mmCIF file of C-alpha atoms in Angstrom:
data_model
loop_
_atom_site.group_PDB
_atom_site.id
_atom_site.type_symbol
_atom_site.label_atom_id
_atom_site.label_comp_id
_atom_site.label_asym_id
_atom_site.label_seq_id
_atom_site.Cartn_x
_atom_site.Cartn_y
_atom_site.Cartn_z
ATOM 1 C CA UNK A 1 29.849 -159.963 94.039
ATOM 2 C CA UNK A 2 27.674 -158.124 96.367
ATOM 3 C CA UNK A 3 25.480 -156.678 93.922
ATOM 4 C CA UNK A 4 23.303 -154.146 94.380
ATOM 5 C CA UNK A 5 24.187 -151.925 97.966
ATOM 6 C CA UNK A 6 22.736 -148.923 99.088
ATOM 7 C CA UNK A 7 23.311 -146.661 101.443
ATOM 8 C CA UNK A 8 22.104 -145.258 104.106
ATOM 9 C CA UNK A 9 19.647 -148.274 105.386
ATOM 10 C CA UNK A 10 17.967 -146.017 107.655
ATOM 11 C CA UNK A 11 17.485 -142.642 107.662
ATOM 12 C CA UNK A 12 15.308 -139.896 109.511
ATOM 13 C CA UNK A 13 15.059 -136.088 107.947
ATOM 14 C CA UNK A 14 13.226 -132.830 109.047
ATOM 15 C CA UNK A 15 10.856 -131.236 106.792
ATOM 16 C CA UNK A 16 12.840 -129.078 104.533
ATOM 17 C CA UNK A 17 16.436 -131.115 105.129
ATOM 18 C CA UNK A 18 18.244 -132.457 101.946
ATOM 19 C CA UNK A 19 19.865 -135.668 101.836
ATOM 20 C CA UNK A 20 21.226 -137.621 98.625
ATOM 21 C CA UNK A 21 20.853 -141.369 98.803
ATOM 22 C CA UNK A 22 23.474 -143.600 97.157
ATOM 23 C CA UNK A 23 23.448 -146.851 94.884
ATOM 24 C CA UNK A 24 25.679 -148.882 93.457
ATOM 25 C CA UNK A 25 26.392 -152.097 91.516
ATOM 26 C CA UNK A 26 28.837 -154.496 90.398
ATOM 27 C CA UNK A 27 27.482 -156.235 87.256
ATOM 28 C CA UNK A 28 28.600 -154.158 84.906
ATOM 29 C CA UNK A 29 24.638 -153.592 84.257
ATOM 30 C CA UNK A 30 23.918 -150.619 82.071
ATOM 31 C CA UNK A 31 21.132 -149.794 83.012
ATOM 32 C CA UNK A 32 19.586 -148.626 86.882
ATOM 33 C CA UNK A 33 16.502 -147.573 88.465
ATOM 34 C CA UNK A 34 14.769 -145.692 91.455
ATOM 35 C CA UNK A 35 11.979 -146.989 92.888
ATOM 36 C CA UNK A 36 9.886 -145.900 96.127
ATOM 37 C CA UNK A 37 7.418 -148.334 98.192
ATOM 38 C CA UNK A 38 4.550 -147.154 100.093
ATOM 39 C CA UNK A 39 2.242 -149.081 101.878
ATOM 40 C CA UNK A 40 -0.270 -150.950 99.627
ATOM 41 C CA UNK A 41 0.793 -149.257 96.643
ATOM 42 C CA UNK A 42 3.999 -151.608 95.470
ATOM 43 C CA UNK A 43 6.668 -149.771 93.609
ATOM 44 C CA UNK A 44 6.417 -146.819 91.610
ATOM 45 C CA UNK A 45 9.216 -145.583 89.379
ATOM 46 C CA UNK A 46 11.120 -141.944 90.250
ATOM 47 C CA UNK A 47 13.808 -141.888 87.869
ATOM 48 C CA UNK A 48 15.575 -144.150 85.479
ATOM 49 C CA UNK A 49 19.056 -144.003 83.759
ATOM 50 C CA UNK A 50 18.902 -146.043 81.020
ATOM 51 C CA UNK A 51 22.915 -146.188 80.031
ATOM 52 C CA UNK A 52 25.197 -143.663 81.867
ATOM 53 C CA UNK A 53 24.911 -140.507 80.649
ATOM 54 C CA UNK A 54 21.487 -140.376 80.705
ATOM 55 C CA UNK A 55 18.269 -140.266 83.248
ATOM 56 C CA UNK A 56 14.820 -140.089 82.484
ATOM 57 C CA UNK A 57 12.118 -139.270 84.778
ATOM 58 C CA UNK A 58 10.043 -142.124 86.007
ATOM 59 C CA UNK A 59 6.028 -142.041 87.422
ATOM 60 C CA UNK A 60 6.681 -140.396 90.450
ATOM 61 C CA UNK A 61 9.929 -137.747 89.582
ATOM 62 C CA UNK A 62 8.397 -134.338 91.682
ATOM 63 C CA UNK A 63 10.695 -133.322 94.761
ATOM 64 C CA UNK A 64 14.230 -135.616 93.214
ATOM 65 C CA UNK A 65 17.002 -135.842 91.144
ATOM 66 C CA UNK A 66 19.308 -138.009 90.239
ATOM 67 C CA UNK A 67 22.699 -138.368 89.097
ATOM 68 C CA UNK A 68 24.471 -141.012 86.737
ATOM 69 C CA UNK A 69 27.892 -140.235 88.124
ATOM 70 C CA UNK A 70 29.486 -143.670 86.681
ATOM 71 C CA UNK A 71 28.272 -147.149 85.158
ATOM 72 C CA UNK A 72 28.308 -148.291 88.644
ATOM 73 C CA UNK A 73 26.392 -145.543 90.794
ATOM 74 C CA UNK A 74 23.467 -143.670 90.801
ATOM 75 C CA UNK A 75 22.203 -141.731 92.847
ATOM 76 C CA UNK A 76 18.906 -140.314 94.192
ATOM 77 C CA UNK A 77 19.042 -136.613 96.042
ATOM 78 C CA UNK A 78 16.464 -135.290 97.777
ATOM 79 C CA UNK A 79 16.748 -131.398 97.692
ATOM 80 C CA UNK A 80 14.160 -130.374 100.436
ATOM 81 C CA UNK A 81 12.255 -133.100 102.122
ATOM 82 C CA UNK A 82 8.425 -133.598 102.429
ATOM 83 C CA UNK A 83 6.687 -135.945 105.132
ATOM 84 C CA UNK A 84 4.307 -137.351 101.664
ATOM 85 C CA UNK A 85 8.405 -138.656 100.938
ATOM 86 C CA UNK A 86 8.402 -140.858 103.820
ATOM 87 C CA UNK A 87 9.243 -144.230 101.900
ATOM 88 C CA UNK A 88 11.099 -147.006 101.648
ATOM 89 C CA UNK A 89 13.340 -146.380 98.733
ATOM 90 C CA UNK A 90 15.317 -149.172 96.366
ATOM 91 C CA UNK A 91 17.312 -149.111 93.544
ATOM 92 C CA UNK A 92 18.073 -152.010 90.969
ATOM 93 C CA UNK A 93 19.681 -152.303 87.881
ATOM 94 C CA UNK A 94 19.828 -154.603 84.899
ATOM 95 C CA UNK A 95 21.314 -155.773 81.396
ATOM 96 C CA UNK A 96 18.387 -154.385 79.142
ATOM 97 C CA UNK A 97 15.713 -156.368 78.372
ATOM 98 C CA UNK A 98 16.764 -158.731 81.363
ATOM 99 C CA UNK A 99 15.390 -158.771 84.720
ATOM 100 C CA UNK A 100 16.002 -156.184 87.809
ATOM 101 C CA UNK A 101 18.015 -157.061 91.137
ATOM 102 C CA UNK A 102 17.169 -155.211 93.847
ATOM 103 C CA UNK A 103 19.222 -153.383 96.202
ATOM 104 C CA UNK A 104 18.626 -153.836 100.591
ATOM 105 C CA UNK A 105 16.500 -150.468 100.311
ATOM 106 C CA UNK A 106 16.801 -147.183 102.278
ATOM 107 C CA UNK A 107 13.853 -146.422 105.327
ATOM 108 C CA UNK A 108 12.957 -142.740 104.807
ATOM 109 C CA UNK A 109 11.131 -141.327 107.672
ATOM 110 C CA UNK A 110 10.622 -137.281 107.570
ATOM 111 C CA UNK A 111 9.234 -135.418 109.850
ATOM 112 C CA UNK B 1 -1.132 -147.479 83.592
ATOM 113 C CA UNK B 2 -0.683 -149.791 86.991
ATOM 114 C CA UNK B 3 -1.528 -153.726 86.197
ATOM 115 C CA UNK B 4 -4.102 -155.138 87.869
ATOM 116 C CA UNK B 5 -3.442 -158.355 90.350
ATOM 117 C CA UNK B 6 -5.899 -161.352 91.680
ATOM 118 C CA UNK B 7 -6.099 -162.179 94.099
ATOM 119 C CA UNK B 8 -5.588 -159.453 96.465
ATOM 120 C CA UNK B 9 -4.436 -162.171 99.539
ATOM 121 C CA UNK B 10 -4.079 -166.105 99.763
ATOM 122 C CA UNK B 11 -4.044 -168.436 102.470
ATOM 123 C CA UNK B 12 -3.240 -171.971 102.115
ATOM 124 C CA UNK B 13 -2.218 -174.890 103.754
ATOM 125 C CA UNK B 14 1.697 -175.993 102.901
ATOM 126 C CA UNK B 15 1.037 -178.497 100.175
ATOM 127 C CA UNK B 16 -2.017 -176.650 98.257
ATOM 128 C CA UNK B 17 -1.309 -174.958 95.171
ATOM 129 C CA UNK B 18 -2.262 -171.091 94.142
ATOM 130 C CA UNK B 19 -2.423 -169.420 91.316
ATOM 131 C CA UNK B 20 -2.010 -165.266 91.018
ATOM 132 C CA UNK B 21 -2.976 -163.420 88.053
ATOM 133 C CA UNK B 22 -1.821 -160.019 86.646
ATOM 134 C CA UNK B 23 -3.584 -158.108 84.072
ATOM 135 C CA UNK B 24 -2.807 -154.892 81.673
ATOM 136 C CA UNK B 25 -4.502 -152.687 79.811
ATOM 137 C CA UNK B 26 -1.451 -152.151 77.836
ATOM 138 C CA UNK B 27 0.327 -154.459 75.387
ATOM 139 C CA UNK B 28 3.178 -155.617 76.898
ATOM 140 C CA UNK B 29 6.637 -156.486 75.991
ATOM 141 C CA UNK B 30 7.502 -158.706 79.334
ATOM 142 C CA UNK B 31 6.116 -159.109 82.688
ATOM 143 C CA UNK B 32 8.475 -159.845 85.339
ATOM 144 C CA UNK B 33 7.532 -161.460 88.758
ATOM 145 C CA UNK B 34 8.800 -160.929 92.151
ATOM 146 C CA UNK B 35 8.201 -161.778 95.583
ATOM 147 C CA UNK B 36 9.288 -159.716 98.946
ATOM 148 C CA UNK B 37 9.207 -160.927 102.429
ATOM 149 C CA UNK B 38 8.395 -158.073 104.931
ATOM 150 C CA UNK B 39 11.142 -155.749 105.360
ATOM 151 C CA UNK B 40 13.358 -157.226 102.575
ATOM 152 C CA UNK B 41 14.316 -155.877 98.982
ATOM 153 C CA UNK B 42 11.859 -158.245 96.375
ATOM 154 C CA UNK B 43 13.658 -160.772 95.074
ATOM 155 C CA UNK B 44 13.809 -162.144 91.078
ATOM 156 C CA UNK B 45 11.307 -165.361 90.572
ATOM 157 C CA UNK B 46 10.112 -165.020 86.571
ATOM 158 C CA UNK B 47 10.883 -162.913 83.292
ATOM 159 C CA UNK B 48 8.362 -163.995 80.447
ATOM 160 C CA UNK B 49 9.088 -161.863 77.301
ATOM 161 C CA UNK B 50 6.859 -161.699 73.862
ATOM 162 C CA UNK B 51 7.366 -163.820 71.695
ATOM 163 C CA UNK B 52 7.766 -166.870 74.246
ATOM 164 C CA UNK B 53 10.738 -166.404 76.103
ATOM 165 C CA UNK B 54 10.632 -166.824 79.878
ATOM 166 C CA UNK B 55 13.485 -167.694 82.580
ATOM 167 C CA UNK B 56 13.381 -167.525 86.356
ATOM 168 C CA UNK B 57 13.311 -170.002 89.204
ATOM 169 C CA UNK B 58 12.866 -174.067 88.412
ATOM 170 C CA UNK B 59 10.205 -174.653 90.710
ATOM 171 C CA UNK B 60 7.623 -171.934 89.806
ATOM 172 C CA UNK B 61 6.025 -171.595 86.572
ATOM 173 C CA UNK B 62 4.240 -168.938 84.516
ATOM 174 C CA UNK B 63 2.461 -168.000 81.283
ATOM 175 C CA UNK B 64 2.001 -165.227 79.455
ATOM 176 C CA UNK B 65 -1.226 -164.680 77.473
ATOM 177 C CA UNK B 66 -0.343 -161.523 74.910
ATOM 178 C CA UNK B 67 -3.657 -161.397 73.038
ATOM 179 C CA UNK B 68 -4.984 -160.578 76.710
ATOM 180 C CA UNK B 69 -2.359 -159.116 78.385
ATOM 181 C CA UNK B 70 -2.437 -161.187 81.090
ATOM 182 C CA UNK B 71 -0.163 -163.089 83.188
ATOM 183 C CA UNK B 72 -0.325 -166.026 85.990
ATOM 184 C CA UNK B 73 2.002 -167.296 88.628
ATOM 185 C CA UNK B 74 1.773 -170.990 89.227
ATOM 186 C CA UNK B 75 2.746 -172.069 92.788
ATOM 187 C CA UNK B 76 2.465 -175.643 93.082
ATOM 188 C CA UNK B 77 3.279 -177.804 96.540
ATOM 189 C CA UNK B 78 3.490 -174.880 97.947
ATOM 190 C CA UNK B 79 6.110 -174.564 101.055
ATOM 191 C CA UNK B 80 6.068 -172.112 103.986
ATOM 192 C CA UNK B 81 9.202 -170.116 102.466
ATOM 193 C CA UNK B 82 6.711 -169.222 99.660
ATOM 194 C CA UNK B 83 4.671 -166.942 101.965
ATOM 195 C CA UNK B 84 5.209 -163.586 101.323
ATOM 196 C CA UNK B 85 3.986 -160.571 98.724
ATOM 197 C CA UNK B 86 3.822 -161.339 95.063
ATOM 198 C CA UNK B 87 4.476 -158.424 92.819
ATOM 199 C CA UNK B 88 4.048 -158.348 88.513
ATOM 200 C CA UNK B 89 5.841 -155.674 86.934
ATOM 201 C CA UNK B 90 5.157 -154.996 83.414
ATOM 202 C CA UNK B 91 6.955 -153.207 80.799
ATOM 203 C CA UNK B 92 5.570 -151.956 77.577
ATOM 204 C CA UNK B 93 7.958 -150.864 75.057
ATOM 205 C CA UNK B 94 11.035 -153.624 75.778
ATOM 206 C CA UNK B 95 12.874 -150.682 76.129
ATOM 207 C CA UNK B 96 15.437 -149.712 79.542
ATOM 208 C CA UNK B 97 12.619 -147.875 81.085
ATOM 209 C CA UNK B 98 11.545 -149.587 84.221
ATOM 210 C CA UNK B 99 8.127 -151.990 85.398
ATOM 211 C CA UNK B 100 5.212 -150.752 86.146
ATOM 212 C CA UNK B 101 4.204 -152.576 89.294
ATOM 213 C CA UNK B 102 0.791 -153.825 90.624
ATOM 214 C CA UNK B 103 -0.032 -153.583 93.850
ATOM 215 C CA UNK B 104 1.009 -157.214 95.153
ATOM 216 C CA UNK B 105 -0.970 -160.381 96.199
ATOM 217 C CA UNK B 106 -0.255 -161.179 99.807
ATOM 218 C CA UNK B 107 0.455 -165.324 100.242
ATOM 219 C CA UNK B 108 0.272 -166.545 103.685
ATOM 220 C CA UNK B 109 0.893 -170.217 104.032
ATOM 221 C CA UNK B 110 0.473 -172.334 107.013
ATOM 222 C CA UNK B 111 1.439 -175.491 108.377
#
């Protein structure tokens, strides 16, 4: 099983360029999450989906959206990017009530 | 709300034993613990769940205080694979809607 897997790993935008990040997993978990990382401020919650079919926003949800396209991926689109995005993005997913496993991550620079 | 962790960095000698605490305003329905080496996704260690429950890694050990809302990591003969960031993430309603994550306790351990 490889898990969770994410792609790009790295990636480097212009102010006002869209990109869509993608996740995906292979243990048939039902539910899956977006997080971002910045320096000193550990990981903050953009969107969840909760079952497929269904996304919630998260703590930090301005300038995203997401899409539940199957059980297995989720994705996270970025529809004109910001420098204050520059991140290190992860997704994870999980059984509910159960603990999350973490995908590689995605290194957002934009300029 | 974010939890609140203690301390804020460690160093310690391989051998010595450390403790890091994470606190809530918030009643909680689990904490979950995780630990992330620098430039790598964080990694499952410890799910403790109200009511009792808790599962995770053999060698590290945890409580979970619910009339206080507090949490603590035990790391005990500590090895130099432990060093890295330490991050809680609590959830609230036991529901598929993500951890709230403190800000992490940096572990540094030395020969």
């Amino acid at each position: 099983n490889a898990g969770v897997t994410q792609t790009p790993k790295f990636q480097v935008l212009k102010t006002g360029q869209s990109m869509t990040l993608q996740c995906a997993q292979d243990m048939n978990h039902n539910s899956m999450y977006w997080y971002r990382q910045d320096p000193g401020m550990g990981l903050r919650l953009i969107y969840y989906s909760a079952s497929e079919g269904t996304t919630d926003k998260g703590e930090v949800p301005n300038g995203y959206n997401v899409s539940r396209l199957n059980k297995r991926e989720f994705s996270l689109r970025l529809e004109s990017a910001a420098p204050s995005q520059t991140s290190v993005y992860f997704c994870a997913s999980s059984r509910l009530r159960d603990t999350q496993y973490f995908g590689p991550g995605t290194r957002l620079t934009v300029l | 709300q974010q939890p609140v962790q203690s301390p804020q960095a460690v160093i310690l000698r391989e051998g010595e034993d450390a403790v890091i605490n994470c606190s809530s305003s918030k009643a909680l329905y689990s904490v979950h613990w995780y630990r992330q080496k620098h430039g790598e996704a964080p990694v499952f260690l410890m799910i403790l769940l109200k009511g009792g429950e808790q599962k995770g890694h053999e060698k590290i050990s945890a409580s979970f205080n619910e009339k206080k809302q507090q949490s603590s990591l035990y790391l005990t003969a500590s090895q130099l694979s432990y060093s890295g960031t330490y991050f809680c993430g609590t959830n609230v309603g036991g529901g598929a809607d993500g951890l709230t994550f403190g800000k992490g306790t940096h572990l540094i351990i030395q020969p």
